[in-house]
Amino acid sequence: MKEFIMRVILFLLCLVFSLSTVMGSESHQSVRPDQHAPISVMCDHVHVNGEFMWSYRYMQMTMLGVLNGVDSVSYETYNSETSYMKYLDSMNMTMHMLGVMYAQSEKLTWMLMLPYINNDMTVKAKMGGALSSMTSTGIGDLKFGPLYSLINQNNVKSHINLTFSLPTGAIDVKDSNMTVGYPMQLGSGTFDLKPSLTIVRFFHDSSIGFQFNATLRTGQNNQGYRLGHSLNNKLWIAKTFGNYSFSSSLIYQSIGSISGQHSGIMSVMNAALDASNSGQEQVTSTFGMNVAFDNGYRLALEYLLPVVQSVTGYQMDDTGSFVFGIQKAY
């Protein structure tokens, strides 16, 4: 599946950009709502010399039930197939993300992002079916780094980004004196590199963009494990209507399995506490809207819906995410 999706994305990207020489024309609109990518795309643009921008994003993700590979696993099947004492019933993750960007020059823009995360998981006991919950709340990993412009024309823009992720998020979170599972820890615990490449082609009243992202983990954290490396590729199209734009995108994500085991996990009571239940591939479709105002404010909404999921072991089923954002440039 991985090779097939990659070939489809690359084919569509090459096709659209080759046709762009004979399609549409450059836009002379001073404020384009699609100058920014869909709100779930991070580090999607650079700024002009001396410009500053702050942003706020709110994201909510819901997970319901369990997958094994691509198959949904019921409470009864989970109990019969595994020795875990609790079934992963549901999980909600909310994140508040504050960000700032500053352009040191026409070529070089700096960015910084800090998330605040809240996780709530409900599990169902194997014996009796009683429900219980656990939570984790706090600051996630701080991310900062430069964006360097490669092409900055009216109709084509491209830049590279090298984000550094600092382990400011806790990885020793407990609830009721019990260490929470890997998906509920607030950070990676390692210094990570997050390079990306973004390319956007603008037409008169539409645009198409592509972003390649990788997350490279370094070493092992102080709890004795390391999250998997990951790839995230995004292809989007947007159509403008005055100060509004509507977008649709396709996201392919591949996450490697966890290496090692959390030293604080003494008993594997549910699948989220077992490092062998990690690693996945996922294809997600999205639908979004941007609204740009002449005073520099921008509002954005986006809904993300997984269409294909393939997980290693027993993991929770991602049923969709919602992202809202506010941005202001000076």
Short mmCIF file of C-alpha atoms in Angstrom, two decimals:
data_model
loop_
_atom_site.label_atom_id
_atom_site.label_comp_id
_atom_site.label_asym_id
_atom_site.label_seq_id
_atom_site.Cartn_x
_atom_site.Cartn_y
_atom_site.Cartn_z
CA MET A 1 0.00 0.00 0.00
CA LYS A 2 2.81 2.38 0.87
CA GLU A 3 4.49 2.17 -2.54
CA PHE A 4 1.14 2.46 -4.35
CA ILE A 5 0.05 5.60 -2.46
CA MET A 6 3.46 7.22 -2.96
CA ARG A 7 3.31 6.57 -6.70
CA VAL A 8 -0.21 8.03 -6.95
CA ILE A 9 0.78 11.18 -5.07
CA LEU A 10 3.93 11.70 -7.13
CA PHE A 11 2.07 11.07 -10.38
CA LEU A 12 -0.66 13.60 -9.53
CA LEU A 13 1.92 16.14 -8.41
CA CYS A 14 3.95 15.85 -11.62
CA LEU A 15 0.82 15.89 -13.77
CA VAL A 16 -0.68 19.01 -12.23
CA PHE A 17 2.57 20.96 -12.22
CA SER A 18 3.29 20.05 -15.84
CA LEU A 19 -0.22 21.12 -16.87
CA SER A 20 0.13 24.35 -14.90
CA THR A 21 2.11 25.87 -17.76
CA VAL A 22 -1.01 25.83 -19.93
CA MET A 23 -3.72 26.24 -17.30
CA GLY A 24 -4.97 29.42 -15.68
CA SER A 25 -3.03 32.59 -15.10
CA GLU A 26 -1.37 34.36 -12.21
CA SER A 27 -3.59 36.02 -9.63
CA HIS A 28 -3.12 39.68 -8.78
CA GLN A 29 -5.39 39.51 -5.76
CA SER A 30 -3.69 41.34 -2.87
CA VAL A 31 -5.08 39.06 -0.15
CA ARG A 32 -5.60 35.46 -1.16
CA PRO A 33 -7.19 33.08 1.34
CA ASP A 34 -5.27 30.17 -0.21
CA GLN A 35 -1.89 31.85 0.33
CA HIS A 36 -1.97 29.69 3.44
CA ALA A 37 -2.45 25.94 3.15
CA PRO A 38 -5.27 24.09 4.95
CA ILE A 39 -4.92 24.75 8.69
CA SER A 40 -3.66 21.24 9.53
CA VAL A 41 -0.55 21.87 7.37
CA MET A 42 2.27 23.30 9.50
CA CYS A 43 5.13 25.51 8.23
CA ASP A 44 3.33 26.00 4.93
CA HIS A 45 4.57 29.51 3.99
CA VAL A 46 7.30 32.10 4.47
CA HIS A 47 6.90 35.86 5.14
CA VAL A 48 8.27 39.06 3.64
CA ASN A 49 11.22 40.76 5.32
CA GLY A 50 10.33 42.05 8.80
CA GLU A 51 6.83 40.53 8.88
CA PHE A 52 5.57 38.87 12.08
CA MET A 53 2.67 36.46 12.52
CA TRP A 54 1.09 34.77 15.52
CA SER A 55 -1.28 31.83 15.30
CA TYR A 56 -3.57 29.74 17.46
CA ARG A 57 -4.82 26.28 16.55
CA TYR A 58 -7.33 24.08 18.32
CA MET A 59 -7.47 20.40 17.36
CA GLN A 60 -9.74 17.65 18.59
CA MET A 61 -9.31 13.99 17.67
CA THR A 62 -11.63 11.12 18.56
CA MET A 63 -10.77 7.42 18.66
CA LEU A 64 -13.36 4.67 19.18
CA GLY A 65 -12.75 0.95 19.51
CA VAL A 66 -9.81 -1.16 18.42
CA LEU A 67 -8.18 -2.18 15.15
CA ASN A 68 -5.91 -5.16 14.47
CA GLY A 69 -4.27 -4.60 11.11
CA VAL A 70 -7.15 -3.19 9.06
CA ASP A 71 -9.90 -5.05 10.89
CA SER A 72 -12.15 -3.72 13.64
CA VAL A 73 -11.95 -5.77 16.85
CA SER A 74 -14.97 -6.09 19.13
CA TYR A 75 -14.83 -6.19 22.92
CA GLU A 76 -15.57 -9.92 22.88
CA THR A 77 -12.97 -10.74 20.21
CA TYR A 78 -10.32 -8.62 21.94
CA ASN A 79 -10.90 -10.48 25.19
CA SER A 80 -10.70 -13.89 23.54
CA GLU A 81 -7.64 -13.13 21.38
CA THR A 82 -5.51 -11.29 23.96
CA SER A 83 -4.50 -11.56 27.61
CA TYR A 84 -5.04 -7.83 28.27
CA MET A 85 -7.39 -7.16 31.19
CA LYS A 86 -8.93 -3.99 29.72
CA TYR A 87 -10.38 -3.09 26.33
CA LEU A 88 -9.59 0.30 24.75
CA ASP A 89 -13.08 1.76 24.53
CA SER A 90 -12.51 5.40 23.50
CA MET A 91 -10.02 8.27 23.58
CA ASN A 92 -10.31 12.01 23.02
CA MET A 93 -7.29 14.22 22.43
CA THR A 94 -7.49 18.01 22.38
CA MET A 95 -4.57 20.28 21.62
CA HIS A 96 -4.08 24.05 21.83
CA MET A 97 -1.15 25.18 19.68
CA LEU A 98 0.42 28.63 19.91
CA GLY A 99 2.79 29.66 17.14
CA VAL A 100 4.86 32.64 16.03
CA MET A 101 6.73 33.34 12.79
CA TYR A 102 9.19 36.12 11.99
CA ALA A 103 10.88 36.88 8.67
CA GLN A 104 14.53 37.82 9.15
CA SER A 105 14.81 38.41 5.41
CA GLU A 106 12.99 37.67 2.17
CA LYS A 107 14.65 34.26 2.16
CA LEU A 108 14.68 33.30 5.85
CA THR A 109 11.68 32.96 8.19
CA TRP A 110 11.82 31.60 11.76
CA MET A 111 9.01 29.70 13.46
CA LEU A 112 8.21 28.47 16.98
CA MET A 113 5.26 26.32 18.13
CA LEU A 114 4.25 25.17 21.60
CA PRO A 115 1.32 22.75 22.17
CA TYR A 116 -0.80 22.17 25.26
CA ILE A 117 -2.37 18.71 25.22
CA ASN A 118 -5.21 16.98 27.04
CA ASN A 119 -5.84 13.25 26.63
CA ASP A 120 -8.80 11.28 28.02
CA MET A 121 -9.00 7.50 27.60
CA THR A 122 -11.80 5.18 28.68
CA VAL A 123 -11.14 1.45 29.09
CA LYS A 124 -13.54 -1.44 29.69
CA ALA A 125 -12.68 -4.22 32.13
CA LYS A 126 -12.47 -7.80 30.83
CA MET A 127 -14.25 -9.07 33.92
CA GLY A 128 -17.62 -7.40 34.46
CA GLY A 129 -17.27 -4.73 31.77
CA ALA A 130 -16.84 -1.80 34.17
CA LEU A 131 -15.67 1.44 32.56
CA SER A 132 -12.80 3.49 33.97
CA SER A 133 -10.91 6.50 32.65
CA MET A 134 -7.46 8.05 32.78
CA THR A 135 -6.16 11.45 31.75
CA SER A 136 -2.93 13.25 30.89
CA THR A 137 -2.59 17.00 30.55
CA GLY A 138 0.31 19.37 29.99
CA ILE A 139 2.73 21.03 27.61
CA GLY A 140 3.94 19.01 24.63
CA ASP A 141 7.24 19.20 22.76
CA LEU A 142 8.45 22.67 21.74
CA LYS A 143 9.25 23.04 18.04
CA PHE A 144 11.33 25.74 16.39
CA GLY A 145 13.43 26.23 13.29
CA PRO A 146 14.09 28.07 10.01
CA LEU A 147 12.13 28.12 6.77
CA TYR A 148 14.24 28.96 3.71
CA SER A 149 12.60 30.16 0.50
CA LEU A 150 13.67 28.40 -2.71
CA ILE A 151 11.17 29.96 -5.15
CA ASN A 152 9.06 33.03 -4.37
CA GLN A 153 7.15 34.12 -7.47
CA ASN A 154 3.54 35.24 -7.88
CA ASN A 155 2.43 31.86 -9.19
CA VAL A 156 4.94 29.40 -7.68
CA LYS A 157 6.30 29.27 -4.15
CA SER A 158 8.58 26.68 -2.59
CA HIS A 159 10.59 26.44 0.61
CA ILE A 160 12.37 23.97 2.85
CA ASN A 161 12.07 23.79 6.61
CA LEU A 162 14.20 22.20 9.32
CA THR A 163 12.27 22.09 12.57
CA PHE A 164 13.95 21.00 15.79
CA SER A 165 11.71 19.37 18.40
CA LEU A 166 12.78 19.71 22.04
CA PRO A 167 11.60 17.13 24.63
CA THR A 168 9.59 19.54 26.79
CA GLY A 169 6.58 17.20 26.95
CA ALA A 170 6.46 14.78 29.89
CA ILE A 171 6.93 11.04 29.24
CA ASP A 172 6.49 9.89 32.85
CA VAL A 173 2.82 10.81 33.23
CA LYS A 174 0.82 8.78 35.74
CA ASP A 175 -2.86 8.61 36.60
CA SER A 176 -3.84 7.10 39.97
CA ASN A 177 -0.19 6.07 40.45
CA MET A 178 -0.22 4.10 37.19
CA THR A 179 1.85 5.08 34.16
CA VAL A 180 -0.41 5.90 31.23
CA GLY A 181 0.07 4.27 27.84
CA TYR A 182 2.36 5.42 25.04
CA PRO A 183 -0.38 7.31 23.09
CA MET A 184 -1.18 9.36 26.22
CA GLN A 185 2.35 10.51 27.04
CA LEU A 186 2.79 14.19 26.18
CA GLY A 187 6.11 14.14 24.30
CA SER A 188 8.67 11.94 22.61
CA GLY A 189 11.42 12.35 25.22
CA THR A 190 14.03 12.74 22.46
CA PHE A 191 15.51 15.58 20.40
CA ASP A 192 13.88 15.15 17.01
CA LEU A 193 14.52 16.54 13.54
CA LYS A 194 11.50 17.41 11.37
CA PRO A 195 12.56 18.42 7.84
CA SER A 196 9.96 19.35 5.22
CA LEU A 197 9.64 20.56 1.62
CA THR A 198 6.63 22.60 0.47
CA ILE A 199 5.65 23.49 -3.12
CA VAL A 200 2.54 25.52 -4.07
CA ARG A 201 1.33 26.50 -7.55
CA PHE A 202 -1.22 29.34 -7.82
CA PHE A 203 -3.71 29.87 -10.62
CA HIS A 204 -6.19 32.72 -11.12
CA ASP A 205 -8.69 31.49 -8.54
CA SER A 206 -7.27 28.17 -7.36
CA SER A 207 -4.07 26.55 -6.14
CA ILE A 208 -2.46 23.18 -5.58
CA GLY A 209 0.20 22.30 -3.04
CA PHE A 210 2.35 19.46 -1.81
CA GLN A 211 4.30 19.05 1.41
CA PHE A 212 6.71 16.27 2.35
CA ASN A 213 7.48 15.85 6.07
CA ALA A 214 9.70 13.48 8.01
CA THR A 215 10.24 13.04 11.74
CA LEU A 216 13.61 11.59 12.69
CA ARG A 217 14.06 10.49 16.30
CA THR A 218 17.52 10.70 17.88
CA GLY A 219 18.64 8.19 20.48
CA GLN A 220 16.57 6.75 23.29
CA ASN A 221 14.71 8.76 25.93
CA ASN A 222 15.31 8.56 29.68
CA GLN A 223 12.45 6.07 30.12
CA GLY A 224 14.15 3.49 27.91
CA TYR A 225 12.27 3.70 24.62
CA ARG A 226 12.12 5.66 21.37
CA LEU A 227 9.10 6.49 19.26
CA GLY A 228 9.20 5.44 15.61
CA HIS A 229 10.40 7.62 12.74
CA SER A 230 7.58 8.88 10.56
CA LEU A 231 6.73 10.23 7.10
CA ASN A 232 3.81 12.52 6.30
CA ASN A 233 2.97 13.55 2.71
CA LYS A 234 0.16 15.99 1.89
CA LEU A 235 -1.38 16.96 -1.44
CA TRP A 236 -4.09 19.63 -1.46
CA ILE A 237 -6.14 21.74 -3.86
CA ALA A 238 -7.98 24.96 -3.02
CA LYS A 239 -10.56 27.08 -4.82
CA THR A 240 -11.05 30.77 -3.96
CA PHE A 241 -14.30 32.75 -3.85
CA GLY A 242 -13.36 36.33 -2.98
CA ASN A 243 -11.88 36.26 0.53
CA TYR A 244 -12.93 32.63 1.03
CA SER A 245 -11.23 29.44 -0.11
CA PHE A 246 -12.37 25.84 0.12
CA SER A 247 -9.87 22.99 0.11
CA SER A 248 -9.63 19.25 -0.14
CA SER A 249 -6.53 17.20 0.51
CA LEU A 250 -5.09 13.72 0.73
CA ILE A 251 -2.61 12.80 3.46
CA TYR A 252 -0.44 9.69 3.59
CA GLN A 253 1.26 8.96 6.92
CA SER A 254 3.61 6.16 7.93
CA ILE A 255 4.76 5.79 11.57
CA GLY A 256 7.39 3.29 12.65
CA SER A 257 7.10 1.05 15.69
CA ILE A 258 8.37 1.94 19.17
CA SER A 259 11.85 0.70 20.05
CA GLY A 260 12.42 -0.42 23.65
CA GLN A 261 9.96 -0.27 26.52
CA HIS A 262 8.87 2.37 29.03
CA SER A 263 10.68 1.68 32.31
CA GLY A 264 7.68 2.87 34.31
CA ILE A 265 5.27 0.31 32.83
CA MET A 266 5.31 -2.64 35.21
CA SER A 267 2.14 -4.37 34.05
CA VAL A 268 0.58 -4.49 30.58
CA MET A 269 -3.10 -4.19 31.51
CA ASN A 270 -4.24 -2.92 28.10
CA ALA A 271 -2.90 -2.75 24.56
CA ALA A 272 -1.87 0.91 24.85
CA LEU A 273 0.72 -0.09 27.49
CA ASP A 274 2.38 -2.62 25.16
CA ALA A 275 5.09 -1.19 22.87
CA SER A 276 4.52 -3.99 20.36
CA ASN A 277 1.18 -2.34 19.53
CA SER A 278 2.73 0.57 17.64
CA GLY A 279 3.44 1.58 14.07
CA GLN A 280 0.87 2.26 11.37
CA GLU A 281 0.04 3.50 7.89
CA GLN A 282 -2.91 5.78 7.24
CA VAL A 283 -4.53 7.66 4.37
CA THR A 284 -6.70 10.63 5.37
CA SER A 285 -8.96 12.90 3.33
CA THR A 286 -9.73 16.43 4.49
CA PHE A 287 -12.14 19.25 3.75
CA GLY A 288 -11.38 22.80 4.84
CA MET A 289 -12.09 26.50 4.53
CA ASN A 290 -9.93 29.64 4.89
CA VAL A 291 -11.23 33.19 5.31
CA ALA A 292 -8.79 36.09 4.80
CA PHE A 293 -9.43 39.65 5.97
CA ASP A 294 -7.75 42.83 4.75
CA ASN A 295 -6.60 43.65 8.31
CA GLY A 296 -4.31 40.59 8.34
CA TYR A 297 -6.55 38.22 10.27
CA ARG A 298 -7.25 34.76 8.90
CA LEU A 299 -9.73 32.16 10.14
CA ALA A 300 -9.60 28.51 9.11
CA LEU A 301 -11.49 25.26 9.66
CA GLU A 302 -10.70 21.73 8.56
CA TYR A 303 -12.16 18.26 9.07
CA LEU A 304 -9.91 15.21 8.68
CA LEU A 305 -11.42 11.78 8.02
CA PRO A 306 -9.28 8.60 7.81
CA VAL A 307 -10.19 6.46 4.80
CA VAL A 308 -7.58 3.71 5.18
CA GLN A 309 -5.86 2.56 8.38
CA SER A 310 -3.44 -0.31 8.85
CA VAL A 311 -1.95 -0.74 12.32
CA THR A 312 0.56 -3.08 13.90
CA GLY A 313 -0.96 -5.09 16.73
CA TYR A 314 -3.99 -3.78 18.63
CA GLN A 315 -4.48 -0.01 18.44
CA MET A 316 -7.35 2.43 18.70
CA ASP A 317 -9.41 3.34 15.63
CA ASP A 318 -9.03 6.99 14.55
CA THR A 319 -12.54 8.18 13.68
CA GLY A 320 -11.72 11.76 12.70
CA SER A 321 -10.27 15.13 13.70
CA PHE A 322 -11.34 18.75 13.63
CA VAL A 323 -8.97 21.74 13.45
CA PHE A 324 -9.77 25.43 13.96
CA GLY A 325 -7.22 28.23 13.61
CA ILE A 326 -6.74 31.99 13.91
CA GLN A 327 -3.74 33.79 12.37
CA LYS A 328 -2.71 37.45 12.35
CA ALA A 329 0.12 38.96 10.33
CA TYR A 330 1.77 42.36 10.98
#
